[in-house]
Coordinates of C-alpha atoms and ligand atoms in Angstrom, one line a residue:
X1 CA 23.8 6.8 21.7
X2 CA 21.1 9.3 22.7
X3 CA 17.9 8.0 24.3
X4 CA 15.2 7.0 21.9
X5 CA 12.1 9.1 22.4
X6 CA 9.9 6.3 21.0
X7 CA 10.9 4.1 23.9
X8 CA 10.0 6.6 26.7
X9 CA 6.7 6.2 28.6
X10 CA 3.8 8.5 28.0
X11 CA 1.3 9.7 30.6
X12 CA -1.6 12.0 29.7
X13 CA -5.1 10.5 29.9
X14 CA -3.6 7.2 28.8
X15 CA -0.6 5.6 30.4
X16 CA 1.7 4.0 27.9
X17 CA 4.9 2.1 28.5
X18 CA 6.3 3.5 25.2
X19 CA 5.3 5.7 22.3
X20 CA 5.3 3.0 19.6
X21 CA 1.6 2.5 18.6
X22 CA 0.4 -0.3 16.3
X23 CA -1.8 1.4 13.7
X24 CA -5.3 0.0 12.9
X25 CA -5.1 -2.6 10.1
X26 CA -7.9 -4.7 8.5
X27 CA -6.7 -8.2 8.2
X28 CA -10.0 -10.0 7.2
X29 CA -9.5 -13.0 9.6
X30 CA -13.0 -13.1 11.0
X31 CA -14.2 -15.7 8.4
X32 CA -17.0 -17.0 10.5
X33 CA -20.8 -16.7 10.5
X34 CA -21.0 -14.0 13.3
X35 CA -18.0 -11.9 12.2
X36 CA -16.4 -12.6 15.5
X37 CA -12.8 -12.0 16.5
X38 CA -11.3 -15.4 17.5
X39 CA -9.0 -16.4 20.3
X40 CA -6.8 -18.6 18.1
X41 CA -6.2 -16.0 15.4
X42 CA -7.0 -12.4 16.6
X43 CA -6.0 -13.3 20.2
X44 CA -2.7 -14.7 19.3
X45 CA -1.9 -11.9 16.7
X46 CA -2.5 -9.1 19.1
X47 CA -0.9 -10.8 22.0
X48 CA 2.3 -11.2 19.9
X49 CA 2.3 -7.4 19.4
X50 CA 1.5 -6.5 23.1
X51 CA 4.9 -4.8 23.7
X52 CA 3.6 -1.9 21.6
X53 CA 2.8 1.1 23.9
X54 CA -0.7 0.9 22.4
X55 CA -2.4 -1.4 19.9
X56 CA -5.3 -0.1 17.8
X57 CA -7.3 -3.0 16.3
X58 CA -8.4 -3.4 12.8
X59 CA -11.5 -1.3 11.8
X60 CA -14.5 -3.1 13.4
X61 CA -18.0 -2.5 12.1
X62 CA -20.5 -0.8 14.5
X63 CA -23.5 -2.4 12.8
X64 CA -24.4 -4.6 9.8
X65 CA -24.9 -1.5 7.7
X66 CA -21.3 -0.4 8.4
X67 CA -19.6 -3.3 6.6
X68 CA -17.7 -3.0 3.3
X69 CA -15.0 -5.7 3.3
X70 CA -15.1 -9.4 3.7
X71 CA -14.4 -11.1 7.0
X72 CA -14.0 -8.0 9.2
X73 CA -14.9 -8.4 12.9
X74 CA -17.8 -6.5 14.4
X75 CA -18.5 -5.0 17.8
X76 CA -22.3 -4.9 17.7
X77 CA -23.5 -8.3 18.9
X78 CA -23.1 -10.1 22.2
X79 CA -21.2 -12.9 20.5
X80 CA -18.7 -10.4 19.0
X81 CA -18.2 -8.8 22.5
X82 CA -17.5 -12.3 23.9
X83 CA -14.9 -12.9 21.1
X84 CA -13.1 -9.6 21.8
X85 CA -13.0 -10.3 25.5
X86 CA -10.6 -13.1 24.9
X87 CA -8.4 -10.8 22.8
X88 CA -8.2 -8.0 25.3
X89 CA -7.4 -10.5 28.1
X90 CA -4.5 -11.9 26.1
X91 CA -3.1 -8.4 25.5
X92 CA -3.6 -7.3 29.1
X93 CA -2.0 -10.5 30.4
X94 CA 1.1 -9.5 28.5
X95 CA 1.1 -5.9 30.0
X96 CA -0.3 -4.3 26.8
X97 CA -3.0 -1.7 26.1
X98 CA -5.6 -2.1 23.3
X99 CA -8.1 0.3 21.7
X100 CA -10.7 -0.9 19.1
X101 CA -11.2 1.1 15.9
X102 CA -14.9 1.7 15.3
X103 CA -15.8 1.7 11.7
X104 CA -18.6 2.6 9.2
X105 CA -17.5 2.4 5.6
X106 CA -20.4 4.4 4.2
X107 CA -20.4 4.3 0.4
X108 CA -17.2 2.2 0.3
X109 CA -19.3 -0.9 0.2
X110 CA -21.5 -3.0 -2.1
X111 CA -25.2 -4.2 -2.1
X112 CA -23.8 -7.8 -1.8
X113 CA -23.1 -6.9 1.9
X114 CA -26.6 -5.6 2.5
X115 CA -29.0 -8.1 1.0
X116 CA -29.1 -6.2 -2.2
X117 CA -29.9 -2.8 -0.5
X118 CA -27.7 0.2 -1.3
X119 CA -24.9 1.2 1.0
X120 CA -25.4 4.5 3.0
X121 CA -23.6 7.8 2.4
X122 CA -24.1 11.5 2.9
X123 CA -25.2 11.9 -0.8
X124 CA -26.0 9.7 -3.7
X125 CA -22.6 9.9 -5.3
X126 CA -20.7 6.9 -6.5
X127 CA -17.1 6.9 -5.2
X128 CA -16.1 5.0 -8.4
X129 CA -13.9 2.7 -6.3
X130 CA -13.8 -1.1 -5.7
X131 CA -15.4 -3.0 -3.0
X132 CA -13.9 -6.3 -1.8
X133 CA -16.9 -8.5 -1.6
X134 CA -17.2 -12.3 -0.9
X135 CA -17.1 -12.7 -4.7
X136 CA -14.0 -10.6 -5.2
X137 CA -13.5 -7.0 -6.1
X138 CA -16.6 -5.3 -7.5
X139 CA -17.3 -1.7 -8.7
X140 CA -19.0 0.4 -6.1
X141 CA -22.5 1.7 -6.8
X142 CA -24.4 4.9 -6.3
X143 CA -25.2 4.8 -2.6
X144 CA -28.4 5.9 -0.8
X145 CA -28.3 9.4 0.7
X146 CA -28.9 9.0 4.4
X147 CA -32.1 10.2 5.8
X148 CA -32.1 12.0 9.2
X149 CA -33.4 8.8 10.7
X150 CA -30.4 6.9 9.2
X151 CA -28.1 9.5 10.7
X152 CA -29.7 9.1 14.1
X153 CA -29.6 5.3 13.9
X154 CA -25.9 5.5 13.1
X155 CA -25.2 7.8 16.0
X156 CA -26.8 5.2 18.2
X157 CA -24.8 2.4 16.6
X158 CA -21.5 4.2 17.5
X159 CA -22.7 4.9 21.0
X160 CA -23.7 1.2 21.4
X161 CA -20.4 0.0 19.9
X162 CA -18.4 2.2 22.4
X163 CA -20.3 0.8 25.3
X164 CA -19.7 -2.7 23.9
X165 CA -16.0 -2.0 23.6
X166 CA -15.7 -1.2 27.3
X167 CA -17.7 -4.4 28.1
X168 CA -15.2 -6.4 25.9
X169 CA -12.3 -5.0 28.0
X170 CA -10.8 -2.5 25.6
X171 CA -8.9 0.4 27.1
X172 CA -10.6 2.7 24.7
X173 CA -11.9 3.3 21.2
X174 CA -10.8 5.1 18.1
X175 CA -13.4 6.6 15.8
X176 CA -12.4 5.8 12.2
X177 CA -13.1 9.3 10.8
X178 CA -10.4 8.8 8.2
X179 CA -9.4 7.3 4.8
X180 CA -12.5 8.1 2.8
X181 CA -15.0 6.2 5.0
X182 CA -18.4 7.5 6.3
X183 CA -17.2 10.6 8.4
X184 CA -14.7 11.6 5.8
X185 CA -17.5 11.4 3.2
X186 CA -19.5 13.9 5.3
X187 CA -16.4 16.2 5.8
X188 CA -15.6 16.4 2.1
X189 CA -17.6 18.9 -0.1
X190 CA -17.2 16.6 -3.2
X191 CA -19.0 13.7 -1.5
X192 CA -21.4 15.7 0.6
X193 CA -23.9 17.7 -1.4
X194 CA -26.5 17.8 1.4
X195 CA -28.7 20.9 1.7
X196 CA -29.9 20.2 5.3
X197 CA -28.0 20.8 8.6
X198 CA -25.4 18.1 7.6
X199 CA -24.1 19.8 4.5
X200 CA -23.3 23.1 2.8
X201 CA -20.7 24.5 5.2
X202 CA -17.9 23.4 7.5
X203 CA -20.1 23.4 10.7
X204 CA -22.8 21.3 9.0
X205 CA -20.4 18.9 7.3
X206 CA -18.7 18.1 10.7
X207 CA -22.0 18.0 12.7
X208 CA -22.5 14.3 12.4
X209 CA -19.0 13.5 13.6
X210 CA -19.5 15.7 16.7
X211 CA -22.9 14.2 17.3
X212 CA -21.3 10.8 17.4
X213 CA -18.5 12.0 19.7
X214 CA -21.0 13.6 22.1
X215 CA -23.2 10.5 22.1
X216 CA -20.2 8.2 22.8
X217 CA -19.0 10.3 25.7
X218 CA -22.4 9.8 27.4
X219 CA -21.4 6.1 27.8
X220 CA -17.6 6.0 28.1
X221 CA -15.2 8.6 29.5
X222 CA -13.9 10.9 26.8
X223 CA -10.3 10.1 27.9
X224 CA -10.9 6.7 26.4
X225 CA -11.8 8.1 23.0
X226 CA -9.3 8.7 20.1
X227 CA -10.1 10.0 16.7
X228 CA -8.4 9.5 13.3
X229 CA -8.1 11.8 10.3
X230 CA -6.2 11.9 7.0
X231 CA -6.5 15.6 6.0
X232 CA -4.4 15.4 2.8
X233 CA -6.0 12.3 1.3
X234 CA -6.6 12.8 -2.4
X235 CA -7.4 10.5 -5.3
X236 CA -7.9 7.5 -3.0
X237 CA -11.0 5.9 -1.6
X238 CA -13.1 8.2 -3.7
X239 CA -11.9 11.4 -2.0
X240 CA -11.0 14.6 -3.8
X241 CA -9.6 17.6 -1.9
X242 CA -10.8 21.1 -2.6
X243 CA -10.1 24.5 -1.1
X244 CA -12.4 23.8 1.9
X245 CA -10.8 20.5 2.9
X246 CA -7.9 21.7 5.0
X247 CA -10.0 24.5 6.7
X248 CA -12.5 21.7 7.6
X249 CA -9.9 19.6 9.3
X250 CA -8.4 22.7 11.0
X251 CA -11.9 23.6 12.3
X252 CA -12.4 20.0 13.7
X253 CA -9.0 19.8 15.3
X254 CA -9.3 23.2 17.0
X255 CA -12.8 22.3 18.3
X256 CA -11.4 19.1 19.7
X257 CA -9.4 21.3 22.2
X258 CA -12.8 21.6 24.0
X259 CA -12.8 17.9 24.6
X260 CA -10.4 15.8 26.8
X261 CA -9.7 12.9 24.4
X262 CA -7.2 10.1 24.5
X263 CA -5.6 11.4 21.3
X264 CA -6.0 12.8 17.8
X265 CA -4.4 10.4 15.3
X266 CA -3.3 12.0 12.0
X267 CA -1.8 10.5 8.9
X268 CA 0.8 12.2 6.7
X269 CA -0.3 12.2 3.0
X270 CA -0.6 8.7 1.6
X271 CA 0.4 9.9 -1.9
X272 CA 2.6 12.7 -3.3
X273 CA 0.5 15.8 -3.0
X274 CA 3.1 18.3 -4.0
X275 CA 1.0 19.3 -7.1
X276 CA -2.2 19.7 -5.2
X277 CA -2.5 23.4 -4.2
X278 CA -5.1 22.7 -1.4
X279 CA -3.0 20.0 0.3
X280 CA -0.9 20.3 3.4
X281 CA 2.4 18.5 2.7
X282 CA 3.6 18.1 6.3
X283 CA 0.6 17.2 8.5
X284 CA 2.2 16.9 12.0
X285 CA 4.0 20.2 11.6
X286 CA 0.9 21.9 10.4
X287 CA -1.6 20.6 12.9
X288 CA 0.6 20.3 16.0
X289 CA 0.2 24.1 16.9
X290 CA -3.6 23.8 16.6
X291 CA -4.1 21.0 19.1
X292 CA -3.3 21.0 22.9
X293 CA -3.9 17.3 23.5
X294 CA -2.0 14.2 22.6
X295 CA -1.1 14.0 18.9
X296 CA -0.3 10.7 17.2
X297 CA 1.2 10.6 13.8
X298 CA 1.3 7.9 11.2
X299 CA 2.3 6.8 7.7
X300 CA 5.7 5.6 6.4
X301 CA 7.6 6.3 9.6
X302 CA 10.7 4.3 10.4
X303 CA 12.7 4.2 13.6
X304 CA 14.8 7.3 12.8
X305 CA 11.9 9.4 11.6
X306 CA 9.7 8.3 14.5
X307 CA 12.2 9.4 17.1
X308 CA 12.8 12.7 15.3
X309 CA 9.2 13.7 15.0
X310 CA 8.8 13.3 18.8
X311 CA 12.1 15.1 19.5
X312 CA 11.1 18.0 17.2
X313 CA 7.9 18.3 19.2
X314 CA 5.5 17.6 16.3
X315 CA 3.9 14.5 17.8
X316 CA 3.7 12.6 21.1
X317 CA 3.1 9.1 19.7
X318 CA 3.9 7.4 16.4
X319 CA 1.7 4.7 14.8
X320 CA 3.3 2.0 12.7
X321 CA 1.2 -0.1 10.3
X322 CA 3.0 -2.5 7.9
X323 CA 6.1 -2.8 10.1
X324 CA 4.0 -4.3 12.8
X325 CA 2.5 -6.9 10.4
X326 CA 5.9 -8.5 9.9
X327 CA 7.6 -7.5 13.1
X328 CA 5.6 -8.6 16.1
X329 CA 8.5 -7.5 18.3
X330 CA 8.9 -4.1 16.6
X331 CA 9.6 -2.4 19.9
X332 CA 12.4 -4.8 20.9
X333 CA 13.9 -4.4 17.4
X334 CA 13.9 -0.6 17.8
X335 CA 15.4 -1.0 21.3
X336 CA 18.2 -3.3 20.1
X337 CA 18.6 -1.6 16.6
X338 CA 17.9 -4.9 14.8
X339 CA 16.9 -5.2 11.2
X340 CA 13.2 -5.3 10.3
X341 CA 11.5 -8.2 8.5
X342 CA 9.7 -7.4 5.2
X343 CA 5.9 -7.8 5.0
X344 CA 4.2 -10.0 2.4
X345 CA 1.3 -8.0 0.8
X346 CA -0.2 -11.2 -0.7
X347 CA -1.3 -12.3 2.8
X348 CA -2.7 -9.0 4.1
X349 CA -6.3 -10.1 3.6
X350 CA -6.4 -13.9 3.3
X351 CA -7.9 -16.2 5.9
X352 CA -5.8 -18.2 8.3
X353 CA -2.5 -18.0 10.2
X354 CA -0.2 -17.6 7.2
X355 CA 1.1 -14.0 7.0
X356 CA -0.8 -13.2 10.2
X357 CA 0.5 -15.1 13.3
X358 CA 3.5 -16.8 11.8
X359 CA 6.0 -13.9 11.6
X360 CA 8.8 -14.8 14.0
X361 CA 10.4 -12.5 16.5
X362 CA 14.1 -11.6 16.0
X363 CA 15.1 -13.9 18.8
X364 CA 13.4 -17.0 17.4
Ligands
FMN401 C1 -3.3 -4.3 5.5 C2 -3.7 -2.9 5.9 C3 -5.0 -2.7 6.4 C4 -5.3 -1.4 6.9 N1 -6.5 -1.2 7.5 C5 -6.8 0.0 8.1 C6 -8.0 0.1 8.9 O1 -8.8 -0.9 9.2 N2 -8.2 1.3 9.5 C7 -7.4 2.4 9.3 O2 -7.6 3.4 9.8 N3 -6.3 2.3 8.5 C8 -6.0 1.1 8.0 N4 -4.8 1.0 7.2 C9 -3.9 2.1 7.2 C10 -2.8 2.0 8.3 O3 -3.4 2.2 9.6 C11 -1.7 3.0 8.1 O4 -2.3 4.3 8.0 C12 -0.9 2.8 6.8 O5 -0.5 1.4 6.7 C13 0.3 3.7 6.7 O6 1.2 3.4 7.8 P1 2.6 2.5 7.6 O7 3.3 3.2 6.5 O8 3.2 2.6 9.0 O9 2.1 1.2 7.2 C14 -4.4 -0.3 6.7 C15 -3.2 -0.5 6.1 C16 -2.8 -1.8 5.7 C17 -1.5 -2.0 5.1

């Protein structure tokens, strides 16, 4: 049997023992007053998955304004930093590496999270989606268009969160610039109608993202920063593609060659985009030639497809989401060609250990 590319080490800015990455996944287990990651739940969950080459945590809010889902852990208070320290220690003790995903949901939120105030967004346009509030799913509202001061504050929040991440012992951070959240709302012409320097053309719509990246690199080495995009996202999380969408992502990714990042993390389309003329159908294939650094690819990969995409030269690392929920020992199962356990969607976002830390390894 030929060598599995997924199981080979990777050394470029980050040193990984294999190329199997755990994708960021919100699991809503921080059901405590301070939105703190706990040793008993988060610590154990990530420790169980430490044989991944790299773990990327759940999206973690960079400020109180950044929240849009119940029971997500933050990275903006001292108490939250202390909580994460226990998690990173557990993963490191098992020989693993862990990045934290830094998140601002923008308009994908609800006034219930903000003492009745409106969520922030590039423009006052309702995404017409649902927000998962403490009282269940509610319709999103028309958000508040961010002022220049709001933008400056948010840049500071990301910078502060990046510094906190290093304090908490993380090996790096991933900016959540994907999946219809704040940065994606700025990138997309249908959600960004601004007429100032943050809207109107590609350079302006991507300015806020690069301001955040530049601010973060003042406090942590850029080799410890990863970024995530979902260029062909359409019809989900309030995002609609248009003819400028792909050129916008091409421009961002080309510009990222001037940085020396940990990686660029891309998702293949989440839905069938064959009828959308503006969409790129094969993301890794399209973007690989545009980027010189480490490229991570995600979405609906299995073992065979993961090995192949690396073999074909379209990606360096492969991120697995749902398979890691139900297979804490995903790497060992790939190594030994074992069957994978199915995940239970009903326990994705519920409190407690069930469906979180109770999936057994194949050997148990
Ligand atoms: C329960 C769940 C929570 C998720 N939360 C996040 C998140 O916090 N941040 C993010 O970038 N993507 C999130 N995603 C998307 C995953 O990272 C990944 O892109 C998606 O599951 C597709 O990969 P897969 O087919 O390997 O599962 C989530 C997915 C699931 C299933």
